[in-house]
Tab-separated table of C-alpha atoms and ligand atoms in Angstrom:
chain	number	residue	atom	x	y	z
A	1003	UNK	CA	126.245	-88.531	-52.615
A	1004	UNK	CA	129.208	-87.304	-50.739
A	1005	UNK	CA	129.630	-85.673	-47.407
A	1006	UNK	CA	132.097	-82.954	-46.470
A	1007	UNK	CA	132.874	-81.644	-43.019
A	1008	UNK	CA	133.946	-78.012	-42.945
A	1009	UNK	CA	134.784	-75.529	-40.235
A	1010	UNK	CA	132.822	-72.321	-40.183
A	1011	UNK	CA	134.288	-69.117	-38.828
A	1012	UNK	CA	131.101	-67.235	-38.395
A	1013	UNK	CA	127.354	-67.695	-38.250
A	1014	UNK	CA	126.219	-69.121	-41.564
A	1015	UNK	CA	122.476	-69.283	-41.030
A	1016	UNK	CA	122.225	-72.953	-41.985
A	1017	UNK	CA	119.892	-75.197	-40.010
A	1018	UNK	CA	121.541	-76.147	-36.762
A	1019	UNK	CA	121.780	-79.741	-35.641
A	1020	UNK	CA	121.602	-79.996	-31.901
A	1021	UNK	CA	121.753	-83.097	-29.735
A	1022	UNK	CA	119.156	-83.411	-27.032
A	1023	UNK	CA	119.532	-85.904	-24.210
A	1024	UNK	CA	116.679	-87.151	-22.106
A	1025	UNK	CA	118.039	-85.100	-19.223
A	1026	UNK	CA	117.803	-81.913	-21.297
A	1027	UNK	CA	114.087	-82.501	-21.720
A	1028	UNK	CA	113.619	-82.919	-18.002
A	1029	UNK	CA	115.377	-79.616	-17.431
A	1030	UNK	CA	112.643	-77.918	-19.451
A	1031	UNK	CA	114.700	-75.582	-21.663
A	1032	UNK	CA	116.851	-76.006	-24.778
A	1033	UNK	CA	118.647	-72.908	-26.047
A	1034	UNK	CA	116.086	-70.713	-24.407
A	1035	UNK	CA	113.106	-72.640	-25.796
A	1036	UNK	CA	110.535	-74.121	-23.493
A	1037	UNK	CA	110.584	-77.903	-24.101
A	1038	UNK	CA	107.049	-78.277	-22.808
A	1039	UNK	CA	105.826	-76.062	-25.642
A	1040	UNK	CA	108.136	-77.393	-28.353
A	1041	UNK	CA	107.383	-81.051	-27.895
A	1042	UNK	CA	103.743	-80.726	-26.966
A	1043	UNK	CA	101.845	-83.530	-28.668
A	1044	UNK	CA	105.000	-85.004	-30.186
A	1045	UNK	CA	106.602	-88.398	-29.623
A	1046	UNK	CA	110.036	-86.851	-29.166
A	1047	UNK	CA	111.585	-87.946	-25.886
A	1048	UNK	CA	115.275	-87.482	-26.669
A	1049	UNK	CA	115.768	-91.162	-27.472
A	1050	UNK	CA	118.551	-92.253	-29.783
A	1051	UNK	CA	117.400	-92.174	-33.429
A	1052	UNK	CA	114.659	-89.658	-32.740
A	1053	UNK	CA	114.730	-86.605	-34.944
A	1054	UNK	CA	112.731	-83.413	-34.551
A	1055	UNK	CA	112.912	-80.521	-37.012
A	1056	UNK	CA	111.989	-77.457	-35.015
A	1057	UNK	CA	110.354	-74.788	-37.118
A	1058	UNK	CA	110.882	-71.407	-35.581
A	1059	UNK	CA	109.344	-69.514	-38.476
A	1060	UNK	CA	107.244	-70.356	-41.508
A	1061	UNK	CA	110.097	-70.376	-44.019
A	1062	UNK	CA	112.924	-71.674	-41.930
A	1063	UNK	CA	113.583	-74.959	-40.134
A	1064	UNK	CA	116.185	-73.662	-37.804
A	1065	UNK	CA	116.924	-76.381	-35.277
A	1066	UNK	CA	117.235	-80.041	-36.156
A	1067	UNK	CA	117.017	-81.813	-32.842
A	1068	UNK	CA	118.556	-85.279	-32.561
A	1069	UNK	CA	117.907	-87.563	-29.628
A	1070	UNK	CA	120.985	-88.829	-27.804
A	1071	UNK	CA	119.323	-91.088	-25.240
A	1072	UNK	CA	120.502	-90.964	-21.651
A	1073	UNK	CA	123.609	-88.848	-21.295
A	1074	UNK	CA	125.298	-91.376	-18.985
A	1075	UNK	CA	124.815	-94.176	-21.502
A	1076	UNK	CA	126.094	-92.226	-24.481
A	1077	UNK	CA	129.301	-94.032	-25.486
A	1078	UNK	CA	131.402	-94.730	-28.581
A	1079	UNK	CA	128.855	-97.244	-29.836
A	1080	UNK	CA	125.906	-94.838	-29.590
A	1081	UNK	CA	128.000	-91.928	-30.900
A	1082	UNK	CA	128.921	-93.928	-34.024
A	1083	UNK	CA	125.346	-95.000	-34.641
A	1084	UNK	CA	124.011	-91.493	-33.967
A	1085	UNK	CA	126.497	-90.053	-36.471
A	1086	UNK	CA	125.486	-92.522	-39.132
A	1087	UNK	CA	121.785	-92.018	-38.420
A	1088	UNK	CA	122.227	-88.263	-38.729
A	1089	UNK	CA	123.820	-88.517	-42.181
A	1090	UNK	CA	121.149	-90.943	-43.381
A	1091	UNK	CA	118.365	-88.712	-42.049
A	1092	UNK	CA	119.787	-85.503	-43.518
A	1093	UNK	CA	120.224	-87.208	-46.900
A	1094	UNK	CA	116.681	-88.543	-46.756
A	1095	UNK	CA	115.292	-85.085	-46.026
A	1096	UNK	CA	117.400	-83.504	-48.768
A	1097	UNK	CA	119.498	-81.120	-46.634
A	1098	UNK	CA	122.561	-79.691	-48.408
A	1099	UNK	CA	124.120	-77.639	-45.616
A	1100	UNK	CA	123.807	-77.861	-41.868
A	1101	UNK	CA	125.691	-76.502	-38.922
A	1102	UNK	CA	126.496	-79.071	-36.267
A	1103	UNK	CA	126.749	-78.074	-32.630
A	1104	UNK	CA	129.375	-80.366	-31.176
A	1105	UNK	CA	129.191	-79.327	-27.527
A	1106	UNK	CA	127.440	-82.628	-26.715
A	1107	UNK	CA	130.676	-84.501	-27.484
A	1108	UNK	CA	132.342	-82.613	-24.647
A	1109	UNK	CA	135.663	-82.827	-26.469
A	1110	UNK	CA	135.959	-86.470	-25.493
A	1111	UNK	CA	138.360	-87.759	-28.172
A	1112	UNK	CA	136.814	-91.217	-28.369
A	1113	UNK	CA	133.308	-89.829	-28.740
A	1114	UNK	CA	134.418	-87.339	-31.382
A	1115	UNK	CA	136.182	-90.089	-33.332
A	1116	UNK	CA	133.249	-92.487	-33.203
A	1117	UNK	CA	130.621	-89.837	-33.913
A	1118	UNK	CA	132.394	-88.565	-37.019
A	1119	UNK	CA	133.328	-92.082	-38.179
A	1120	UNK	CA	129.569	-92.650	-38.054
A	1121	UNK	CA	128.890	-89.457	-40.028
A	1122	UNK	CA	131.124	-90.763	-42.836
A	1123	UNK	CA	129.807	-94.317	-42.492
A	1124	UNK	CA	126.302	-92.997	-43.142
A	1125	UNK	CA	127.505	-91.757	-46.517
A	1126	UNK	CA	127.473	-95.281	-48.003
A	1127	UNK	CA	124.964	-96.129	-50.689
A	1128	UNK	CA	124.587	-99.477	-52.440
A	1129	UNK	CA	123.585	-97.882	-55.739
A	1130	UNK	CA	126.388	-99.159	-57.967
A	1131	UNK	CA	123.905	-100.608	-60.438
A	1132	UNK	CA	121.208	-97.942	-60.255
A	1133	UNK	CA	121.079	-95.751	-63.311
A	1134	UNK	CA	119.620	-92.962	-61.161
A	1135	UNK	CA	121.983	-92.159	-58.307
A	1136	UNK	CA	121.294	-89.743	-55.471
A	1137	UNK	CA	123.480	-86.784	-56.292
A	1138	UNK	CA	122.804	-84.440	-53.402
A	1139	UNK	CA	125.956	-83.457	-51.565
A	1140	UNK	CA	125.871	-82.592	-47.907
A	1141	UNK	CA	128.194	-80.213	-46.093
A	1142	UNK	CA	128.345	-80.320	-42.323
A	1143	UNK	CA	129.763	-77.151	-40.800
A	1144	UNK	CA	131.281	-77.305	-37.358
A	1145	UNK	CA	130.459	-74.265	-35.262
A	1146	UNK	CA	133.329	-71.885	-34.624
A	1147	UNK	CA	134.757	-72.382	-31.125
A	1148	UNK	CA	135.442	-76.100	-31.783
A	1149	UNK	CA	137.872	-76.329	-34.623
A	1150	UNK	CA	141.260	-76.491	-33.033
A	1151	UNK	CA	144.072	-78.676	-34.368
A	1152	UNK	CA	143.205	-81.740	-32.294
A	1153	UNK	CA	139.595	-81.635	-33.410
A	1154	UNK	CA	140.530	-81.301	-37.081
A	1155	UNK	CA	142.956	-84.196	-36.802
A	1156	UNK	CA	140.260	-86.382	-35.229
A	1157	UNK	CA	137.898	-85.596	-38.066
A	1158	UNK	CA	140.553	-86.499	-40.609
A	1159	UNK	CA	141.104	-89.849	-38.861
A	1160	UNK	CA	137.333	-90.412	-38.699
A	1161	UNK	CA	137.016	-89.765	-42.408
A	1162	UNK	CA	139.691	-92.343	-43.177
A	1163	UNK	CA	137.963	-94.851	-40.909
A	1164	UNK	CA	134.569	-94.228	-42.520
A	1165	UNK	CA	135.934	-94.364	-46.058
A	1166	UNK	CA	137.772	-97.647	-45.511
A	1167	UNK	CA	134.913	-99.326	-43.681
A	1168	UNK	CA	132.689	-98.290	-46.583
A	1169	UNK	CA	135.152	-99.807	-49.046
A	1170	UNK	CA	134.804	-103.061	-47.158
A	1171	UNK	CA	131.006	-102.795	-47.400
A	1172	UNK	CA	131.296	-102.236	-51.141
A	1173	UNK	CA	133.277	-105.482	-51.570
A	1174	UNK	CA	130.669	-107.348	-49.525
A	1175	UNK	CA	127.727	-105.873	-51.431
A	1176	UNK	CA	129.030	-106.273	-54.962
A	1177	UNK	CA	127.627	-109.358	-56.687
A	1178	UNK	CA	129.834	-112.349	-57.413
A	1179	UNK	CA	129.934	-111.618	-61.149
A	1180	UNK	CA	131.652	-108.332	-60.263
A	1181	UNK	CA	133.969	-109.616	-57.534
A	1182	UNK	CA	135.711	-112.896	-58.244
A	1183	UNK	CA	139.255	-113.939	-57.265
A	1184	UNK	CA	140.754	-112.098	-60.240
A	1185	UNK	CA	138.725	-108.884	-59.994
A	1186	UNK	CA	139.105	-108.790	-56.183
A	1187	UNK	CA	142.861	-108.595	-56.725
A	1188	UNK	CA	142.534	-105.980	-59.492
A	1189	UNK	CA	140.524	-103.741	-57.188
A	1190	UNK	CA	142.912	-104.167	-54.268
A	1191	UNK	CA	145.927	-103.364	-56.440
A	1192	UNK	CA	144.271	-100.241	-57.785
A	1193	UNK	CA	143.191	-99.063	-54.347
A	1194	UNK	CA	146.631	-99.645	-52.810
A	1195	UNK	CA	148.592	-97.976	-55.591
A	1196	UNK	CA	151.087	-95.504	-54.162
A	1197	UNK	CA	150.503	-96.688	-50.580
A	1198	UNK	CA	153.021	-98.153	-48.120
A	1199	UNK	CA	151.453	-101.589	-48.480
A	1200	UNK	CA	153.443	-104.232	-50.334
A	1201	UNK	CA	151.208	-106.400	-52.491
A	1202	UNK	CA	152.237	-109.911	-53.503
A	1203	UNK	CA	150.176	-112.345	-55.468
A	1204	UNK	CA	150.313	-116.083	-55.975
A	1205	UNK	CA	148.564	-117.302	-59.144
A	1206	UNK	CA	147.590	-120.901	-59.885
A	1207	UNK	CA	151.139	-121.936	-60.889
A	1208	UNK	CA	152.596	-120.628	-57.608
A	1209	UNK	CA	149.686	-122.012	-55.617
A	1210	UNK	CA	150.646	-125.416	-57.041
A	1211	UNK	CA	154.346	-124.815	-56.474
A	1212	UNK	CA	153.805	-123.955	-52.793
A	1213	UNK	CA	151.502	-126.937	-52.262
A	1214	UNK	CA	148.559	-124.739	-51.328
A	1215	UNK	CA	146.504	-127.757	-52.293
A	1216	UNK	CA	143.456	-126.972	-50.203
A	1217	UNK	CA	143.056	-123.598	-51.913
A	1218	UNK	CA	143.348	-125.321	-55.284
A	1219	UNK	CA	140.913	-128.053	-54.221
A	1220	UNK	CA	138.169	-125.593	-53.251
A	1221	UNK	CA	138.481	-123.667	-56.512
A	1222	UNK	CA	138.473	-126.833	-58.657
A	1223	UNK	CA	134.853	-126.509	-59.797
A	1224	UNK	CA	135.248	-122.932	-61.003
A	1225	UNK	CA	136.297	-121.569	-64.345
A	1226	UNK	CA	138.037	-118.741	-62.450
A	1227	UNK	CA	141.489	-119.532	-61.052
A	1228	UNK	CA	142.247	-119.153	-57.339
A	1229	UNK	CA	144.593	-116.500	-55.988
A	1230	UNK	CA	146.510	-115.952	-52.783
A	1231	UNK	CA	146.866	-112.271	-51.996
A	1232	UNK	CA	149.572	-111.187	-49.560
A	1233	UNK	CA	149.590	-107.656	-48.112
A	1234	UNK	CA	152.450	-106.423	-45.977
A	1235	UNK	CA	152.482	-103.241	-43.929
A	1236	UNK	CA	155.537	-102.745	-41.757
A	1237	UNK	CA	155.891	-99.706	-39.526
A	1238	UNK	CA	157.456	-101.270	-36.424
A	1239	UNK	CA	160.223	-103.642	-35.482
A	1240	UNK	CA	157.844	-106.068	-33.732
A	1241	UNK	CA	157.172	-109.492	-35.160
A	1242	UNK	CA	154.140	-109.232	-37.453
A	1243	UNK	CA	150.570	-110.087	-36.630
A	1244	UNK	CA	149.076	-112.147	-39.451
A	1245	UNK	CA	145.454	-111.552	-40.439
A	1246	UNK	CA	143.948	-114.310	-42.560
A	1247	UNK	CA	140.666	-113.348	-44.273
A	1248	UNK	CA	138.286	-115.773	-45.948
A	1249	UNK	CA	137.913	-114.804	-49.581
A	1250	UNK	CA	135.243	-117.084	-51.029
A	1251	UNK	CA	133.794	-114.764	-53.660
A	1252	UNK	CA	130.822	-117.091	-54.039
A	1253	UNK	CA	129.977	-120.127	-51.935
A	1254	UNK	CA	127.511	-122.400	-53.699
A	1255	UNK	CA	128.532	-125.215	-51.366
A	1256	UNK	CA	130.282	-127.042	-54.211
A	1257	UNK	CA	129.009	-130.586	-54.877
A	1258	UNK	CA	127.330	-130.418	-51.458
A	1259	UNK	CA	125.230	-127.762	-53.124
A	1260	UNK	CA	123.365	-125.316	-50.924
A	1261	UNK	CA	119.553	-125.197	-51.191
A	1262	UNK	CA	117.861	-122.374	-53.097
A	1263	UNK	CA	116.888	-120.371	-50.027
A	1264	UNK	CA	119.496	-117.707	-49.332
A	1265	UNK	CA	122.191	-119.128	-51.624
A	1266	UNK	CA	122.345	-115.611	-53.132
A	1267	UNK	CA	123.638	-114.317	-49.785
A	1268	UNK	CA	126.833	-116.242	-50.429
A	1269	UNK	CA	128.233	-113.397	-52.512
A	1270	UNK	CA	129.190	-112.016	-49.088
A	1271	UNK	CA	131.441	-114.966	-48.264
A	1272	UNK	CA	134.563	-112.911	-48.889
A	1273	UNK	CA	133.739	-110.445	-46.091
A	1274	UNK	CA	136.714	-111.627	-44.003
A	1275	UNK	CA	139.072	-110.958	-46.898
A	1276	UNK	CA	137.493	-107.540	-47.447
A	1277	UNK	CA	138.006	-106.707	-43.756
A	1278	UNK	CA	141.691	-107.669	-43.895
A	1279	UNK	CA	142.265	-105.545	-46.985
A	1280	UNK	CA	140.397	-102.511	-45.624
A	1281	UNK	CA	142.106	-102.802	-42.244
A	1282	UNK	CA	145.584	-102.826	-43.744
A	1283	UNK	CA	144.748	-99.922	-46.042
A	1284	UNK	CA	143.466	-97.970	-43.027
A	1285	UNK	CA	146.489	-98.782	-40.840
A	1286	UNK	CA	148.782	-97.573	-43.599
A	1287	UNK	CA	146.820	-94.353	-44.214
A	1288	UNK	CA	146.933	-93.556	-40.518
A	1289	UNK	CA	150.582	-94.596	-40.304
A	1290	UNK	CA	149.832	-96.755	-37.267
A	1291	UNK	CA	152.966	-98.171	-35.625
A	1292	UNK	CA	152.421	-101.822	-36.400
A	1293	UNK	CA	153.748	-104.721	-38.398
A	1294	UNK	CA	151.000	-106.682	-40.114
A	1295	UNK	CA	150.663	-109.303	-42.805
A	1296	UNK	CA	147.341	-109.834	-44.560
A	1297	UNK	CA	146.746	-113.165	-46.241
A	1298	UNK	CA	143.626	-113.473	-48.387
A	1299	UNK	CA	142.988	-116.796	-50.146
A	1300	UNK	CA	140.509	-116.161	-52.964
A	1301	UNK	CA	138.301	-118.810	-54.590
A	1302	UNK	CA	134.879	-119.453	-56.042
A	1303	UNK	CA	133.306	-122.581	-54.551
A	1304	UNK	CA	131.273	-124.135	-57.361
A	1305	UNK	CA	130.278	-127.575	-58.547
A	1306	UNK	CA	131.955	-128.444	-61.850
A	1307	UNK	CA	133.800	-131.147	-63.741
A	1308	UNK	CA	136.906	-130.649	-61.687
A	1309	UNK	CA	135.204	-129.935	-58.386
A	1310	UNK	CA	136.381	-131.596	-55.195
A	1311	UNK	CA	134.287	-134.681	-54.416
A	1312	UNK	CA	133.123	-135.477	-50.887
A	1313	UNK	CA	135.572	-138.090	-49.623
A	1314	UNK	CA	138.624	-136.673	-51.459
A	1315	UNK	CA	141.860	-136.331	-49.515
A	1316	UNK	CA	144.387	-133.523	-50.050
A	1317	UNK	CA	147.740	-132.734	-48.472
A	1318	UNK	CA	147.663	-129.187	-47.106
A	1319	UNK	CA	150.468	-126.622	-47.378
A	1320	UNK	CA	151.536	-127.543	-43.840
A	1321	UNK	CA	151.821	-131.238	-44.742
A	1322	UNK	CA	148.746	-132.407	-42.799
A	1323	UNK	CA	146.366	-134.540	-44.857
A	1324	UNK	CA	142.712	-133.463	-44.918
A	1325	UNK	CA	139.696	-135.584	-45.762
A	1326	UNK	CA	137.019	-133.360	-47.297
A	1327	UNK	CA	133.702	-134.851	-46.279
A	1328	UNK	CA	131.620	-131.794	-47.072
A	1329	UNK	CA	132.574	-129.373	-49.829
A	1330	UNK	CA	130.459	-126.663	-48.173
A	1331	UNK	CA	132.914	-126.492	-45.260
A	1332	UNK	CA	135.322	-124.797	-47.680
A	1333	UNK	CA	136.284	-121.661	-45.727
A	1334	UNK	CA	138.317	-123.620	-43.182
A	1335	UNK	CA	140.168	-125.337	-46.043
A	1336	UNK	CA	141.420	-122.203	-47.752
A	1337	UNK	CA	142.102	-120.565	-44.368
A	1338	UNK	CA	144.107	-123.625	-43.256
A	1339	UNK	CA	146.449	-123.100	-46.204
A	1340	UNK	CA	146.469	-119.340	-45.580
A	1341	UNK	CA	147.391	-119.894	-41.929
A	1342	UNK	CA	150.052	-122.448	-42.916
A	1343	UNK	CA	151.506	-119.995	-45.438
A	1344	UNK	CA	151.531	-117.121	-42.915
A	1345	UNK	CA	153.989	-119.069	-40.738
A	1346	UNK	CA	156.852	-118.143	-43.059
A	1347	UNK	CA	156.531	-114.546	-41.814
A	1348	UNK	CA	157.159	-115.726	-38.241
A	1349	UNK	CA	154.034	-114.010	-36.845
A	1350	UNK	CA	153.650	-113.452	-33.108
A	1351	UNK	CA	149.921	-114.078	-33.472
A	1352	UNK	CA	147.567	-115.346	-36.163
A	1353	UNK	CA	144.069	-113.863	-36.434
A	1354	UNK	CA	141.572	-115.414	-38.819
A	1355	UNK	CA	138.396	-113.594	-39.750
A	1356	UNK	CA	135.728	-115.377	-41.717
A	1357	UNK	CA	132.053	-115.870	-42.480
A	1358	UNK	CA	132.771	-119.417	-41.424
A	1359	UNK	CA	129.655	-121.106	-40.076
A	1360	UNK	CA	125.883	-120.866	-39.990
A	1361	UNK	CA	126.264	-122.369	-36.562
A	1362	UNK	CA	127.831	-119.142	-35.200
A	1363	UNK	CA	124.671	-117.331	-36.312
A	1364	UNK	CA	122.478	-119.936	-34.619
A	1365	UNK	CA	124.469	-119.492	-31.398
A	1366	UNK	CA	124.783	-115.698	-31.203
A	1367	UNK	CA	122.332	-114.274	-33.714
A	1368	UNK	CA	123.268	-111.158	-35.615
A	1369	UNK	CA	124.405	-108.859	-32.797
A	1370	UNK	CA	127.608	-110.398	-31.486
A	1371	UNK	CA	130.342	-112.137	-33.404
A	1372	UNK	CA	131.952	-115.305	-32.068
A	1373	UNK	CA	135.542	-115.040	-30.872
A	1374	UNK	CA	137.774	-118.031	-30.182
A	1375	UNK	CA	141.144	-117.997	-28.473
A	1376	UNK	CA	142.995	-119.751	-25.694
A	1377	UNK	CA	144.489	-116.404	-24.624
A	1378	UNK	CA	142.001	-114.844	-22.224
A	1379	UNK	CA	143.850	-111.527	-22.114
A	1380	UNK	CA	143.466	-111.168	-25.873
A	1381	UNK	CA	139.767	-112.030	-25.618
A	1382	UNK	CA	139.375	-109.391	-22.877
A	1383	UNK	CA	140.943	-106.685	-25.046
A	1384	UNK	CA	138.787	-107.631	-28.025
A	1385	UNK	CA	135.642	-107.719	-25.923
A	1386	UNK	CA	136.266	-104.380	-24.259
A	1387	UNK	CA	137.168	-102.661	-27.518
A	1388	UNK	CA	134.193	-104.263	-29.286
A	1389	UNK	CA	131.743	-103.087	-26.626
A	1390	UNK	CA	133.150	-99.560	-26.768
A	1391	UNK	CA	132.772	-99.126	-30.507
A	1392	UNK	CA	129.718	-101.319	-31.067
A	1393	UNK	CA	131.300	-104.261	-32.884
A	1394	UNK	CA	130.511	-106.708	-30.161
A	1395	UNK	CA	131.910	-110.167	-29.540
A	1396	UNK	CA	131.208	-113.156	-27.400
A	1397	UNK	CA	133.690	-115.946	-26.665
A	1398	UNK	CA	132.975	-119.591	-27.471
A	1399	UNK	CA	135.096	-122.388	-25.998
A	1400	UNK	CA	138.236	-123.978	-27.423
A	1401	UNK	CA	138.645	-127.101	-25.234
A	1402	UNK	CA	140.784	-129.669	-26.985
A	1403	UNK	CA	138.135	-132.342	-26.376
A	1404	UNK	CA	135.992	-130.665	-29.047
A	1405	UNK	CA	138.727	-131.376	-31.584
A	1406	UNK	CA	138.404	-135.162	-31.065
A	1407	UNK	CA	135.473	-135.120	-33.459
A	1408	UNK	CA	137.683	-133.993	-36.312
A	1409	UNK	CA	139.766	-137.182	-36.336
A	1410	UNK	CA	139.591	-138.845	-39.724
A	1411	UNK	CA	139.696	-142.585	-40.360
A	1412	UNK	CA	141.988	-142.223	-43.339
A	1413	UNK	CA	143.710	-138.812	-43.040
A	1414	UNK	CA	145.156	-136.585	-40.298
A	1415	UNK	CA	141.964	-134.542	-39.984
A	1416	UNK	CA	138.540	-134.222	-41.606
A	1417	UNK	CA	136.823	-130.958	-42.438
A	1418	UNK	CA	133.519	-131.573	-40.605
A	1419	UNK	CA	132.600	-133.119	-37.259
A	1420	UNK	CA	130.791	-136.392	-36.739
A	1421	UNK	CA	127.697	-134.641	-35.384
A	1422	UNK	CA	125.922	-131.419	-36.285
A	1423	UNK	CA	126.511	-129.953	-32.834
A	1424	UNK	CA	128.900	-127.120	-31.978
A	1425	UNK	CA	129.663	-126.381	-35.619
A	1426	UNK	CA	131.251	-122.963	-35.029
A	1427	UNK	CA	133.583	-124.445	-32.402
A	1428	UNK	CA	134.602	-127.284	-34.721
A	1429	UNK	CA	135.409	-124.757	-37.447
A	1430	UNK	CA	137.676	-122.894	-35.020
A	1431	UNK	CA	139.310	-126.119	-33.776
A	1432	UNK	CA	139.993	-127.183	-37.359
A	1433	UNK	CA	141.814	-123.893	-38.036
A	1434	UNK	CA	143.732	-123.996	-34.758
A	1435	UNK	CA	145.427	-127.199	-35.960
A	1436	UNK	CA	147.188	-125.247	-38.682
A	1437	UNK	CA	148.406	-122.405	-36.455
A	1438	UNK	CA	150.292	-125.057	-34.442
A	1439	UNK	CA	152.235	-123.327	-31.647
A	1440	UNK	CA	151.562	-119.720	-32.751
A	1441	UNK	CA	148.955	-117.897	-30.595
A	1442	UNK	CA	145.700	-118.047	-32.497
A	1443	UNK	CA	142.502	-115.968	-32.556
A	1444	UNK	CA	139.501	-116.632	-34.757
A	1445	UNK	CA	136.510	-114.378	-35.440
A	1446	UNK	CA	133.438	-115.969	-37.024
A	1447	UNK	CA	131.630	-113.009	-38.594
A	1448	UNK	CA	128.929	-115.043	-40.406
A	1449	UNK	CA	126.110	-113.345	-38.463
A	1450	UNK	CA	127.400	-109.779	-38.466
A	1451	UNK	CA	128.979	-109.097	-41.844
A	1452	UNK	CA	125.737	-108.056	-43.487
A	1453	UNK	CA	122.323	-106.826	-42.415
A	1454	UNK	CA	119.275	-108.629	-43.764
A	1455	UNK	CA	117.092	-105.568	-43.181
A	1456	UNK	CA	117.831	-101.902	-42.586
A	1457	UNK	CA	118.455	-100.290	-39.208
A	1458	UNK	CA	118.104	-96.594	-38.357
A	1459	UNK	CA	121.893	-96.275	-38.654
A	1460	UNK	CA	122.556	-98.559	-41.638
A	1461	UNK	CA	120.894	-99.844	-44.786
A	1462	UNK	CA	120.499	-103.510	-45.613
A	1463	UNK	CA	123.752	-105.097	-46.785
A	1464	UNK	CA	127.438	-105.132	-45.872
A	1465	UNK	CA	128.315	-103.706	-42.462
A	1466	UNK	CA	132.119	-103.660	-42.638
A	1467	UNK	CA	132.120	-105.371	-39.236
A	1468	UNK	CA	135.687	-106.076	-38.184
A	1469	UNK	CA	137.555	-103.117	-39.674
A	1470	UNK	CA	136.962	-100.758	-36.735
A	1471	UNK	CA	137.269	-103.632	-34.291
A	1472	UNK	CA	140.671	-104.774	-35.553
A	1473	UNK	CA	141.912	-101.192	-35.959
A	1474	UNK	CA	141.067	-100.440	-32.332
A	1475	UNK	CA	142.456	-103.775	-31.232
A	1476	UNK	CA	145.769	-102.949	-32.916
A	1477	UNK	CA	145.901	-99.662	-31.037
A	1478	UNK	CA	145.290	-101.330	-27.678
A	1479	UNK	CA	147.333	-104.510	-28.093
A	1480	UNK	CA	151.006	-104.234	-27.311
B	1041	BES	N1	129.813	-119.601	-45.918
B	1041	BES	C1	129.210	-120.599	-45.109
B	1041	BES	C2	128.790	-120.081	-43.736
B	1041	BES	C3	127.738	-119.022	-43.671
B	1041	BES	C4	126.436	-119.344	-43.405
B	1041	BES	C5	128.065	-117.686	-43.791
B	1041	BES	C6	125.468	-118.384	-43.308
B	1041	BES	C7	127.096	-116.702	-43.702
B	1041	BES	C8	125.796	-117.040	-43.442
B	1041	BES	C9	130.167	-121.770	-44.890
B	1041	BES	O1	131.077	-121.998	-45.904
B	1041	BES	C10	129.341	-122.996	-44.729
B	1041	BES	O2	128.655	-123.340	-45.668
B	1041	BES	N2	129.418	-123.623	-43.562
B	1041	BES	C11	128.679	-124.801	-43.269
B	1041	BES	C12	129.624	-125.770	-42.595
B	1041	BES	C13	129.078	-127.162	-42.446
B	1041	BES	C14	128.969	-127.830	-43.816
B	1041	BES	C15	129.995	-127.952	-41.554
B	1041	BES	C16	127.548	-124.417	-42.316
B	1041	BES	O3	127.742	-123.575	-41.459
B	1041	BES	O4	126.460	-124.957	-42.486
B	1042	ZN	ZN1	130.306	-123.283	-47.435
B	1043	ZN	ZN1	131.596	-120.317	-47.068
């Protein structure tokens, strides 16, 4: 399946997709049709995710009416979801060509961008292992009067956003026997070939040389060596922002083995790393004026002869000693070394993004992602941007008193708290220790990185949450 957006010069006779808001229904007429007659006996009320094929003759379905909800509430979030829903619906119904009437976007650049990002987002299919793939291609024609230069440029940007978010989803969805630390790197290298992104890689020998001992400790039980992937994209003279993404390609829990239920979901535990990669690829394709470093520590967390044992102590890259009391709190360990390593680039801010804790999911469910920072202005930007585009956040506290629980009897810090309360906060406080005096932001995406069941605008599986959020954050943050 692949979707193409084209610009038509003249009437092409393809079915026309038209957005209908609740207000339009109240007005009683749509394109000369009497709404009372059209929707008589139907459930269609113009709500978001409602779809109504309007047959105007026996052989032709001429208008495809899409609900937009209340006009006043139609924002970037709903535009994105509507776009994705439209693609999914048109694919499902087997349409090959449609003409899209874009007047409902009112040439609002943000709405256009989000709507078309959604159109491309809807193109994703987790069918990598299906021998029968859906092959129907869909072409969306944009009606004449709309395709000026600005509009075309916006669609090009949207396509790049959609494609890169979908790449992130692919990483999240692929099983752990297809994405491990080695094959993650192979894919990234291939996908970044010829781009402006500099790729550096530390293998086991260098990981040992640089004392990235926490990364080595977590990967000890696995046959597959750890890696530290470093991506650099520099298109400004500012100090870099460092993005550290958790890259646990499978999290069994290690010797603190996870129970059977849902352990298979832990193939998604590299979502943070996938976000960092996709973000940097996107920033470079759009030539965004920014200086960013991506650090992705990659490991498999397995029990094994050489696995870390609960109670072991390791000296981190930064020199702080860490007592590992639970091998399932492994994300914070590899991120701690990633954060420590990022300091050599003299970043102005460190942002970690990770499927870090089940506790974040308990706190916020699967709608909003937890954000942690002591900088309220940064939180405000993230929150506003997240609400606008539909990757929503909610702040959790960072009081230093929380960190008291992480004091170890025998080392500088331990990797779990003394109680089972406030687990997401403790994870963030643990990481903050390694950022030291550099401004620090942490996103716990455990609840939002994949959907457990399908939505009208997305299938079950990887969501790519974080790519659009961080891209928009980078555009707003100066
Ligand atoms: N990868 C998990 C967190 C997770 C849970 C992600 C559910 C996605 C969905 C993480 O490594 C983990 O196991 N965290 C433990 C920490 C605990 C041992 C302190 C948790 O949250 O239970
Ligand atoms: Zn774990
Ligand atoms: Zn994990």
